[in-house]
Amino acid sequence: MPLGTWLRAGTSAAALVLATAGAATAAPAPAYEPSAARAAVVTLRYDDSRAGGWEAAIAAGVASWNANVSNVKLVEAAPGTQAEIVIVATTGWPQATLGPVRPGRQVRVELGSQAVGQGYDKTRIAAHELGHSLGLPDTKPGPCSQLMSGSSAGTACTNAVPNATERSRVQSAYANGVAALVPAGGRILVDAP
């Protein structure tokens, strides 16, 4: 038998063996299960019923976090439902309990009008204080591009969007569908300059 015939026969046999072996050992790919993907998202309810005058800023701050992290979703609590994040309007400086808050637990956010009176942006304040609830400390002093730089970025700063590092830290804190098992501690962070 000529060499070319042997090579063609050998190549065909090898291909047949490989195809058969691959079919015999291949397992079906797992089906995509949307319910499993949804289970990884932590839903945190907020109550802003005592935050009169801040509704638009809170809605914008919530929208910013919901658009920038995928495993935490902030939703407004239905009346009479316990919320994990209680938001109130005050006359002092903004402050919040440092999280990360876990479902069934509770933190408090105070949106202070003193900061607004000095020229700070309401939406940035609301998004910043929500960031504390999600486990982010202040990064003062810091540039306007860091949401958690707070008042140190100055009154001209209106950025209410977490940067990549801030998003990553929140994603890590709520990885696998639960807040990281770190003590919330109840530490209050006051955001006065």
CSV table of C-alpha atoms in Angstrom, one decimal:
chain,number,residue,atom,x,y,z
A,1,MET,CA,0.0,0.0,0.0
A,2,PRO,CA,1.4,3.4,-0.9
A,3,LEU,CA,2.5,5.8,1.9
A,4,GLY,CA,-0.1,8.4,1.0
A,5,THR,CA,-2.9,5.8,1.5
A,6,TRP,CA,-1.5,4.8,4.9
A,7,LEU,CA,-1.4,8.4,6.0
A,8,ARG,CA,-5.0,9.1,4.9
A,9,ALA,CA,-6.2,6.0,6.6
A,10,GLY,CA,-4.2,6.7,9.7
A,11,THR,CA,-5.5,10.3,9.9
A,12,SER,CA,-9.1,9.2,9.3
A,13,ALA,CA,-8.8,6.6,12.1
A,14,ALA,CA,-7.3,9.1,14.5
A,15,ALA,CA,-10.1,11.6,13.8
A,16,LEU,CA,-12.7,8.8,14.4
A,17,VAL,CA,-11.0,7.8,17.7
A,18,LEU,CA,-10.8,11.4,18.9
A,19,ALA,CA,-14.4,12.1,17.9
A,20,THR,CA,-15.7,9.0,19.6
A,21,ALA,CA,-13.6,9.6,22.8
A,22,GLY,CA,-14.9,13.2,23.0
A,23,ALA,CA,-18.5,12.2,22.6
A,24,ALA,CA,-18.1,9.4,25.2
A,25,THR,CA,-16.6,11.7,27.9
A,26,ALA,CA,-18.3,15.0,27.2
A,27,ALA,CA,-20.9,15.9,29.7
A,28,PRO,CA,-23.8,18.1,28.7
A,29,ALA,CA,-23.2,21.8,29.5
A,30,PRO,CA,-25.1,22.9,32.6
A,31,ALA,CA,-28.3,24.7,31.7
A,32,TYR,CA,-28.4,28.4,32.6
A,33,GLU,CA,-30.6,28.8,35.7
A,34,PRO,CA,-31.8,32.4,36.0
A,35,SER,CA,-33.1,31.7,39.5
A,36,ALA,CA,-29.6,30.9,40.7
A,37,ALA,CA,-28.2,34.1,39.2
A,38,ARG,CA,-31.0,36.1,40.9
A,39,ALA,CA,-30.3,34.4,44.2
A,40,ALA,CA,-26.9,36.0,44.3
A,41,VAL,CA,-28.4,39.5,44.5
A,42,VAL,CA,-28.9,41.0,47.9
A,43,THR,CA,-31.9,43.2,48.1
A,44,LEU,CA,-31.8,45.9,50.7
A,45,ARG,CA,-34.9,48.0,51.5
A,46,TYR,CA,-34.6,51.7,52.4
A,47,ASP,CA,-37.2,53.9,54.2
A,48,ASP,CA,-37.1,57.6,53.3
A,49,SER,CA,-40.4,58.5,54.8
A,50,ARG,CA,-38.7,60.8,57.2
A,51,ALA,CA,-36.4,62.4,54.6
A,52,GLY,CA,-38.7,65.2,53.3
A,53,GLY,CA,-37.1,67.4,50.7
A,54,TRP,CA,-34.5,64.8,49.8
A,55,GLU,CA,-36.7,62.4,47.8
A,56,ALA,CA,-35.2,63.3,44.4
A,57,ALA,CA,-31.6,63.1,45.7
A,58,ILE,CA,-32.2,59.8,47.4
A,59,ALA,CA,-33.8,58.4,44.2
A,60,ALA,CA,-30.8,59.5,42.2
A,61,GLY,CA,-28.3,58.1,44.7
A,62,VAL,CA,-30.2,54.8,44.8
A,63,ALA,CA,-30.2,54.7,40.9
A,64,SER,CA,-26.5,55.4,40.9
A,65,TRP,CA,-25.7,52.4,43.1
A,66,ASN,CA,-28.2,50.1,41.4
A,67,ALA,CA,-26.6,51.0,38.0
A,68,ASN,CA,-23.1,50.4,39.2
A,69,VAL,CA,-23.2,47.3,41.3
A,70,SER,CA,-24.7,44.0,40.2
A,71,ASN,CA,-25.1,42.0,43.4
A,72,VAL,CA,-26.8,44.5,45.6
A,73,LYS,CA,-30.2,46.1,44.8
A,74,LEU,CA,-31.6,49.0,46.8
A,75,VAL,CA,-35.4,49.2,46.8
A,76,GLU,CA,-37.9,51.4,48.6
A,77,ALA,CA,-39.5,49.6,51.5
A,78,ALA,CA,-43.3,49.2,51.3
A,79,PRO,CA,-45.1,51.1,54.1
A,80,GLY,CA,-45.1,49.1,57.3
A,81,THR,CA,-42.2,46.9,56.2
A,82,GLN,CA,-38.9,46.9,58.1
A,83,ALA,CA,-36.1,48.5,56.1
A,84,GLU,CA,-32.4,47.8,56.4
A,85,ILE,CA,-31.5,51.5,55.6
A,86,VAL,CA,-33.5,54.1,57.5
A,87,ILE,CA,-33.0,57.6,55.9
A,88,VAL,CA,-33.9,60.8,57.8
A,89,ALA,CA,-33.5,64.5,57.1
A,90,THR,CA,-31.7,66.4,59.8
A,91,THR,CA,-30.4,70.0,60.4
A,92,GLY,CA,-26.8,68.9,61.1
A,93,TRP,CA,-24.1,67.4,59.0
A,94,PRO,CA,-24.7,64.2,57.0
A,95,GLN,CA,-23.8,61.0,58.8
A,96,ALA,CA,-24.4,57.3,58.5
A,97,THR,CA,-23.8,54.0,60.2
A,98,LEU,CA,-20.9,52.1,58.5
A,99,GLY,CA,-22.1,48.8,57.0
A,100,PRO,CA,-22.1,46.6,55.1
A,101,VAL,CA,-25.7,46.2,56.3
A,102,ARG,CA,-27.1,42.7,55.9
A,103,PRO,CA,-30.7,41.7,55.2
A,104,GLY,CA,-32.7,41.8,58.5
A,105,ARG,CA,-30.2,44.3,60.1
A,106,GLN,CA,-30.5,48.0,60.1
A,107,VAL,CA,-28.4,51.1,59.6
A,108,ARG,CA,-29.3,54.8,59.8
A,109,VAL,CA,-28.5,57.6,57.3
A,110,GLU,CA,-28.9,61.2,58.3
A,111,LEU,CA,-29.0,63.7,55.4
A,112,GLY,CA,-28.0,66.9,57.0
A,113,SER,CA,-29.1,70.3,55.7
A,114,GLN,CA,-26.1,72.0,57.1
A,115,ALA,CA,-24.0,70.6,54.2
A,116,VAL,CA,-26.5,71.8,51.7
A,117,GLY,CA,-26.5,75.2,53.3
A,118,GLN,CA,-22.8,75.3,52.7
A,119,GLY,CA,-23.2,74.5,49.0
A,120,TYR,CA,-22.7,70.7,48.8
A,121,ASP,CA,-24.7,68.7,46.3
A,122,LYS,CA,-27.7,66.8,47.6
A,123,THR,CA,-27.4,63.9,45.2
A,124,ARG,CA,-23.7,63.4,46.0
A,125,ILE,CA,-24.5,63.5,49.7
A,126,ALA,CA,-27.2,60.9,49.4
A,127,ALA,CA,-25.1,58.6,47.2
A,128,HIS,CA,-22.1,59.0,49.6
A,129,GLU,CA,-24.1,58.2,52.7
A,130,LEU,CA,-25.6,55.2,51.0
A,131,GLY,CA,-22.1,54.1,50.3
A,132,HIS,CA,-21.4,54.1,54.0
A,133,SER,CA,-24.4,51.8,54.5
A,134,LEU,CA,-22.9,49.4,51.9
A,135,GLY,CA,-19.6,49.3,53.8
A,136,LEU,CA,-17.5,52.0,52.4
A,137,PRO,CA,-15.5,54.3,54.8
A,138,ASP,CA,-14.5,57.9,53.9
A,139,THR,CA,-11.5,58.4,51.7
A,140,LYS,CA,-10.6,61.9,52.8
A,141,PRO,CA,-8.9,63.8,51.4
A,142,GLY,CA,-9.7,62.7,48.0
A,143,PRO,CA,-10.6,63.9,44.5
A,144,CYS,CA,-14.1,64.4,43.1
A,145,SER,CA,-13.8,61.2,41.2
A,146,GLN,CA,-14.0,59.3,44.5
A,147,LEU,CA,-17.6,59.3,45.7
A,148,MET,CA,-16.4,58.5,49.2
A,149,SER,CA,-14.1,61.5,49.3
A,150,GLY,CA,-17.2,63.4,50.5
A,151,SER,CA,-16.9,67.0,51.5
A,152,SER,CA,-13.1,67.0,50.9
A,153,ALA,CA,-13.8,67.2,47.2
A,154,GLY,CA,-15.3,70.7,47.6
A,155,THR,CA,-18.7,72.2,47.0
A,156,ALA,CA,-18.2,72.3,43.2
A,157,CYS,CA,-18.1,68.5,43.1
A,158,THR,CA,-21.4,66.9,42.0
A,159,ASN,CA,-20.1,63.4,41.2
A,160,ALA,CA,-22.6,60.8,42.6
A,161,VAL,CA,-21.1,57.8,40.9
A,162,PRO,CA,-18.8,55.3,42.7
A,163,ASN,CA,-15.5,54.8,41.0
A,164,ALA,CA,-14.1,51.3,40.0
A,165,THR,CA,-12.5,50.7,43.4
A,166,GLU,CA,-15.6,51.7,45.3
A,167,ARG,CA,-17.8,49.5,43.1
A,168,SER,CA,-15.4,46.6,43.6
A,169,ARG,CA,-15.3,46.9,47.4
A,170,VAL,CA,-19.1,46.8,47.5
A,171,GLN,CA,-19.3,43.8,45.1
A,172,SER,CA,-16.8,42.0,47.4
A,173,ALA,CA,-18.7,42.9,50.5
A,174,TYR,CA,-21.9,41.3,49.0
A,175,ALA,CA,-20.2,38.4,47.1
A,176,ASN,CA,-22.1,35.1,46.9
A,177,GLY,CA,-25.4,36.8,47.7
A,178,VAL,CA,-24.6,37.7,51.3
A,179,ALA,CA,-22.9,40.6,53.0
A,180,ALA,CA,-19.4,39.7,54.1
A,181,LEU,CA,-19.3,38.4,57.6
A,182,VAL,CA,-17.6,41.4,59.1
A,183,PRO,CA,-19.0,43.2,62.1
A,184,ALA,CA,-21.0,46.3,61.1
A,185,GLY,CA,-19.9,47.7,64.5
A,186,GLY,CA,-22.5,50.5,64.6
A,187,ARG,CA,-19.7,53.1,63.9
A,188,ILE,CA,-21.2,56.4,62.9
A,189,LEU,CA,-19.3,58.4,60.3
A,190,VAL,CA,-20.0,62.2,60.3
A,191,ASP,CA,-19.2,63.9,57.0
A,192,ALA,CA,-18.3,67.4,58.2
A,193,PRO,CA,-15.3,69.0,56.5
